[in-house]
CSV table of C-alpha atoms and ligand atoms in Angstrom, one decimal:
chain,number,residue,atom,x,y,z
A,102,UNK,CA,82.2,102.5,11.3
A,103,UNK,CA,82.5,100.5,14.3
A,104,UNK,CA,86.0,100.6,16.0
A,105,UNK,CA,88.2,97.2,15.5
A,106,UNK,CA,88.8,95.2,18.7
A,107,UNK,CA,92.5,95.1,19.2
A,108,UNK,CA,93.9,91.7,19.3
A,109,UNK,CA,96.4,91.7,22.4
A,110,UNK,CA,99.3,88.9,22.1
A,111,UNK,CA,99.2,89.4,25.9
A,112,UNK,CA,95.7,87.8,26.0
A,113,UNK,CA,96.2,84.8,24.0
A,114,UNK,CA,94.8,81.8,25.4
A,115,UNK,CA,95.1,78.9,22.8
A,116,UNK,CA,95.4,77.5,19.6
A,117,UNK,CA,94.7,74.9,17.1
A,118,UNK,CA,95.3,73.8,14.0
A,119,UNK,CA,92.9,76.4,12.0
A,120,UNK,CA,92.4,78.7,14.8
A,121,UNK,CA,94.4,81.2,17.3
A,122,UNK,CA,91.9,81.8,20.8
A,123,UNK,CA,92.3,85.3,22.7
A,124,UNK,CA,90.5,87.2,25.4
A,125,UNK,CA,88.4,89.9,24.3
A,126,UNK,CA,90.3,92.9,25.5
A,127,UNK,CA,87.5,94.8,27.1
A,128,UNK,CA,85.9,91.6,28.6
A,129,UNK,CA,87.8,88.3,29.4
A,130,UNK,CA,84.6,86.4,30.3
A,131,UNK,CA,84.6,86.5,26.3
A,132,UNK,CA,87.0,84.6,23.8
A,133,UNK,CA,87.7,85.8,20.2
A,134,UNK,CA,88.6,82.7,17.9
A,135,UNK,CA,90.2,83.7,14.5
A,136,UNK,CA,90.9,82.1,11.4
A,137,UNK,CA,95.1,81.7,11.6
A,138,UNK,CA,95.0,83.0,7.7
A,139,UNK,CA,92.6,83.4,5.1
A,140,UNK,CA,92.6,80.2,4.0
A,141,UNK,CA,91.3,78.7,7.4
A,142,UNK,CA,88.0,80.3,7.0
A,143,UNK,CA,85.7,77.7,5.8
A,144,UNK,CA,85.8,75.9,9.7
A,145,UNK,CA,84.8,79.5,10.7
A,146,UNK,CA,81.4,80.2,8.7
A,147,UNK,CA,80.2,76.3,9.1
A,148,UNK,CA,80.5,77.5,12.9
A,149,UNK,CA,78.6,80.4,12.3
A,150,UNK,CA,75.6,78.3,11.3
A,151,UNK,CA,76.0,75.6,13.4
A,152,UNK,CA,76.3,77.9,16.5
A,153,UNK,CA,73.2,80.2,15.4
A,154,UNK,CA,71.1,76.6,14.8
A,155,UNK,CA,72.4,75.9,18.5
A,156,UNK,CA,71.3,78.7,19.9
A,157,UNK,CA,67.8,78.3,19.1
A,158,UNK,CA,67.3,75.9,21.2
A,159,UNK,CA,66.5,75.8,25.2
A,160,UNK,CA,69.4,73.8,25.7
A,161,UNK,CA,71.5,74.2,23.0
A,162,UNK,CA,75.0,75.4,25.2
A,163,UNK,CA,74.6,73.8,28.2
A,164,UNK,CA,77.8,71.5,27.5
A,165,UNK,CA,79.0,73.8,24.7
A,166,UNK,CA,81.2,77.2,24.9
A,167,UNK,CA,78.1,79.6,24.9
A,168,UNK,CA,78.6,81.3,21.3
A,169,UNK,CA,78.0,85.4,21.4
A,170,UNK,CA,78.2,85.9,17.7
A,171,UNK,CA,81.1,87.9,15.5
A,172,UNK,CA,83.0,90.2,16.6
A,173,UNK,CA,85.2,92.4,13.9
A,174,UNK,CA,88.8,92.7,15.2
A,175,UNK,CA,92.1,94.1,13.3
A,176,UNK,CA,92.6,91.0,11.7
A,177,UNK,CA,89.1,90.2,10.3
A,178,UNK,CA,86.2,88.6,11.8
A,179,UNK,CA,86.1,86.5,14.8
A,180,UNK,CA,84.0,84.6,16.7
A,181,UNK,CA,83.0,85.6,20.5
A,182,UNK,CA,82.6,82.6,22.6
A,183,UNK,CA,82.3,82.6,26.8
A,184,UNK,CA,85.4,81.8,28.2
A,185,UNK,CA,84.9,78.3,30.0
A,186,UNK,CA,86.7,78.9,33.5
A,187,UNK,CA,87.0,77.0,36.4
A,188,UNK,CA,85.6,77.6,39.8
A,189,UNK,CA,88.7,79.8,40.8
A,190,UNK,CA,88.9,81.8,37.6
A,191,UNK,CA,91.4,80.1,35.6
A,192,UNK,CA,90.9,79.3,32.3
A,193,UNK,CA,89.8,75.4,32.1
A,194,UNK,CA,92.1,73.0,30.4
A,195,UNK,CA,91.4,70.4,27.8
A,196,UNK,CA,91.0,66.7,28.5
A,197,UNK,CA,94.2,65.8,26.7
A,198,UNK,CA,96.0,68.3,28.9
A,199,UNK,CA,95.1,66.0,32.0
A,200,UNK,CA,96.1,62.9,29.9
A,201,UNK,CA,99.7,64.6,29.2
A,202,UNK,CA,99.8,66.8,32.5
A,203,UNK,CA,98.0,65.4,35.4
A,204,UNK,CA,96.5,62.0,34.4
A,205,UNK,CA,95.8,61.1,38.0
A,206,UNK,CA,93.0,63.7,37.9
A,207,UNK,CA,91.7,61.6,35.9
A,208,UNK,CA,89.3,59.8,38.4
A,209,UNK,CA,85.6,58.6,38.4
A,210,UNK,CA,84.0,61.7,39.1
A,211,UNK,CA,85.8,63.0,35.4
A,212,UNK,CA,84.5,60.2,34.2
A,213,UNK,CA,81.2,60.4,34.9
A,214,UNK,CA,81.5,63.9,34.2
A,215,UNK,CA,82.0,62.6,30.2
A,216,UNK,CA,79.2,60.2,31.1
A,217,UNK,CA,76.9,63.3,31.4
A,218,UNK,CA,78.4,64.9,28.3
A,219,UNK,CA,77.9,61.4,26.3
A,220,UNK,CA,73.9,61.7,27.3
A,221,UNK,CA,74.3,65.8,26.3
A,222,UNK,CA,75.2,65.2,22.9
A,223,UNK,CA,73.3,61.8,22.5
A,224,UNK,CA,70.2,63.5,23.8
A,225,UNK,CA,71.0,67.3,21.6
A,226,UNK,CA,72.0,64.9,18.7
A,227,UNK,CA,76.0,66.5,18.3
A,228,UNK,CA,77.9,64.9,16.4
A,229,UNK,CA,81.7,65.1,17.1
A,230,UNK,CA,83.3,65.9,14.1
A,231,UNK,CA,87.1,66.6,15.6
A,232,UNK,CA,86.7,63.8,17.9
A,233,UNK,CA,89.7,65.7,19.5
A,234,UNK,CA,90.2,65.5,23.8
A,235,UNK,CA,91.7,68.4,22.8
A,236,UNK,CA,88.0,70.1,22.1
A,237,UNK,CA,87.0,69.1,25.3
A,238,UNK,CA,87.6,71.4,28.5
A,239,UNK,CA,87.2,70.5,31.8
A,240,UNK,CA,85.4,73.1,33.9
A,241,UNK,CA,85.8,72.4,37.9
A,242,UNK,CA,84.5,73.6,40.4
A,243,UNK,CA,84.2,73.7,44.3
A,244,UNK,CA,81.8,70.7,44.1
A,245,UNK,CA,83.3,68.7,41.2
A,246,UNK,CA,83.3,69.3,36.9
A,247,UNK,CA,81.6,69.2,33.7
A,248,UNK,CA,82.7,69.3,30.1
A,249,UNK,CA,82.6,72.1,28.0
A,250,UNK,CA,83.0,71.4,24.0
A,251,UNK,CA,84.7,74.6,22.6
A,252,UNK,CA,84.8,73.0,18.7
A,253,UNK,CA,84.7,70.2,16.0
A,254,UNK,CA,80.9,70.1,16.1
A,255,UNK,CA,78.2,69.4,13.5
A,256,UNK,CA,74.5,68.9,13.8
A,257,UNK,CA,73.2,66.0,11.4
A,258,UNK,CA,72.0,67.6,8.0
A,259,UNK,CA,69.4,64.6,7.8
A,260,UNK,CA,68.5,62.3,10.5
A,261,UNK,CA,69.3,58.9,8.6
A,262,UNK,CA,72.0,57.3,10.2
A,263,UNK,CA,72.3,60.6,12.6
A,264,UNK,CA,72.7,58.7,16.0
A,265,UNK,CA,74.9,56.2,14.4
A,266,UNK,CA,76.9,59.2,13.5
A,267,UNK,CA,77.3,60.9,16.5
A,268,UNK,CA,78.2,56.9,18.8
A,269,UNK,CA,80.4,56.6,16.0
A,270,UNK,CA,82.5,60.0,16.9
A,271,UNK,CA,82.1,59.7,20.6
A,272,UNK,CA,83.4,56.0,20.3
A,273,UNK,CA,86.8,57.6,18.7
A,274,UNK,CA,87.1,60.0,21.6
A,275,UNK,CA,87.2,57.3,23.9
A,276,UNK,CA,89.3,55.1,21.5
A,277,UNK,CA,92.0,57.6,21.4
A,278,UNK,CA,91.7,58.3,25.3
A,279,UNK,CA,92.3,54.7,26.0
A,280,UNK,CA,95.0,54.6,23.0
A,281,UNK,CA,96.8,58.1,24.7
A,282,UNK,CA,96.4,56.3,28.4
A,283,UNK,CA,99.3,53.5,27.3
A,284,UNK,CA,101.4,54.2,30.4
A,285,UNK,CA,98.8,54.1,32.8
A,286,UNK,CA,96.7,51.5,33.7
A,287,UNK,CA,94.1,53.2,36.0
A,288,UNK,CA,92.5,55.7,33.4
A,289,UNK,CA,92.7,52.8,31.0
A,290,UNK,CA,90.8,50.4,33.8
A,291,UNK,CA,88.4,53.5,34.5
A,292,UNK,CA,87.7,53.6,30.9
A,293,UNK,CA,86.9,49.9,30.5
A,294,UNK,CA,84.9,49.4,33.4
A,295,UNK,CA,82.7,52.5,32.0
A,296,UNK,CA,82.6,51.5,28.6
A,297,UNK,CA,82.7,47.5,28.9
A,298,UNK,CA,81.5,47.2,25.5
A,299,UNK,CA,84.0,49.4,23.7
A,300,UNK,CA,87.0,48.0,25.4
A,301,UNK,CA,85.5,44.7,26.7
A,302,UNK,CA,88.6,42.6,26.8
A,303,UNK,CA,90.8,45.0,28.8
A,304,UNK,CA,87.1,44.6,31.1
A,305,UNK,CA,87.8,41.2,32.2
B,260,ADP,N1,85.7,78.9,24.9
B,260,ADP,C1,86.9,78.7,25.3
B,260,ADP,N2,87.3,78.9,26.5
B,260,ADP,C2,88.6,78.7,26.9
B,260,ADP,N3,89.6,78.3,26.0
B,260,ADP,C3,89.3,78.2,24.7
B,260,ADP,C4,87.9,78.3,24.3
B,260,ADP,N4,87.9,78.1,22.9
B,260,ADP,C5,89.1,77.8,22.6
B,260,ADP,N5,90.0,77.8,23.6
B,260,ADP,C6,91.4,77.6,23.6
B,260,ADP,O1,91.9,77.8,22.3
B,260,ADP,C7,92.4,76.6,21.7
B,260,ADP,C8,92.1,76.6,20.2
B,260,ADP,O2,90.7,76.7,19.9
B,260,ADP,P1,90.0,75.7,18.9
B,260,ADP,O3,88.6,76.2,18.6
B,260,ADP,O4,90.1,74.3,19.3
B,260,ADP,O5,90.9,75.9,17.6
B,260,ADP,P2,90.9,75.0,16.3
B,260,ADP,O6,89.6,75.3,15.5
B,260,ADP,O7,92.1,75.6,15.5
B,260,ADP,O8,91.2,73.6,16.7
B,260,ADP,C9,91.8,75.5,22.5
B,260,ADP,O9,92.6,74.4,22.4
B,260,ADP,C10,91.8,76.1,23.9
B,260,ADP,O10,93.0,76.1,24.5
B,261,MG,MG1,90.4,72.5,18.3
């Protein structure tokens, strides 16, 4: 039998509400994601088919954590997914962290960066089904960023209504962006000026 991959505390790198997110012991350009108890498992194996439908196509990752397949660790299977870093190595934080942490990184160059990812998942047909800023990381580097979904996706199971599926998720991201920017009035300008008809009276 294959040996178990250790889960080191040491290496932890996030969590959510279903899931705990470590290094992979032997190679930290990898993430394991595992179910926090057996009762968060469904999330899990709806990944396992949406990642393996992904993957089939040429540019199924580009602004999704690339997905390695499972990995069996000492507390049951996980789910290997690149770790998205940042130009100098660190490990890239979410969008809601530079709401809560650093909001005056939020700038026009981050937002065209989610301009770019609103074409990616428009174009790829992703729907955002934890329409969480929280699922979205922000990878910079030397020369500027991108955005890196690491969860919450679904790819429509039929195509009626699909794309007024996936405007209709995207539009809460942004809705809960401009909702979380209450104290400050440049991302919320940022936002409007981008997205005129979403928040078209804060436009004028
Ligand atoms: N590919 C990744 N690269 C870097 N950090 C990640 C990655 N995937 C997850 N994380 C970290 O782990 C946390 C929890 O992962 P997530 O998949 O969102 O769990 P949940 O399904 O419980 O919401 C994230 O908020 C983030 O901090
Ligand atoms: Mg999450």
């Amino acid at each position: 039998m294959k040996e178990r991959v250790k889960i080191d505390p040491e290496l932890f790198i996030g969590d959510g509400t279903e899931r705990l997110c470590y290094l992979h012991p032997g190679n930290r350009a990898w993430c394991i994601k595992i179910p926090r108890s057996s009762s968060h498992t469904k999330q899990h194996r709806h990944d396992l088919k949406i990642y393996n439908k992904l993957a089939k196509r040429e540019n199924g990752f580009r602004h999704i954590a690339a997905f390695r397949g499972t990995v069996i660790t000492e507390r049951g299977e996980g789910l290997l997914f690149e770790t998205v870093r940042n130009g100098d190595g660190s490990v890239a934080k979410s969008l809601l962290h530079y709401l809560y942490n650093a909001p005056d990184r939020i700038d026009e160059e981050m937002i065209s960066a989610l301009r770019e990812l609103e074409n990616f998942i428009k174009k790829e047909r992703i729907i955002l089904k934890d329409p969480s800023p929280s699922n979205l990381l922000y990878q910079q580097n030397g020369s500027g960023g991108r955005f890196v979904i690491i969860d919450g996706i679904d790819l429509p199971a039929v195509p009626l209504f699909a794309d007024f599926k996936i405007s209709k998720q995207w539009e809460k991201v942004l809705r809960r962006l401009y909702r979380e920017s209450g104290d400050n009035p440049a991302v919320r300008k940022l936002l409007a000026a981008s997205w005129p008809n979403l928040f078209s009276q804060e436009a004028q």
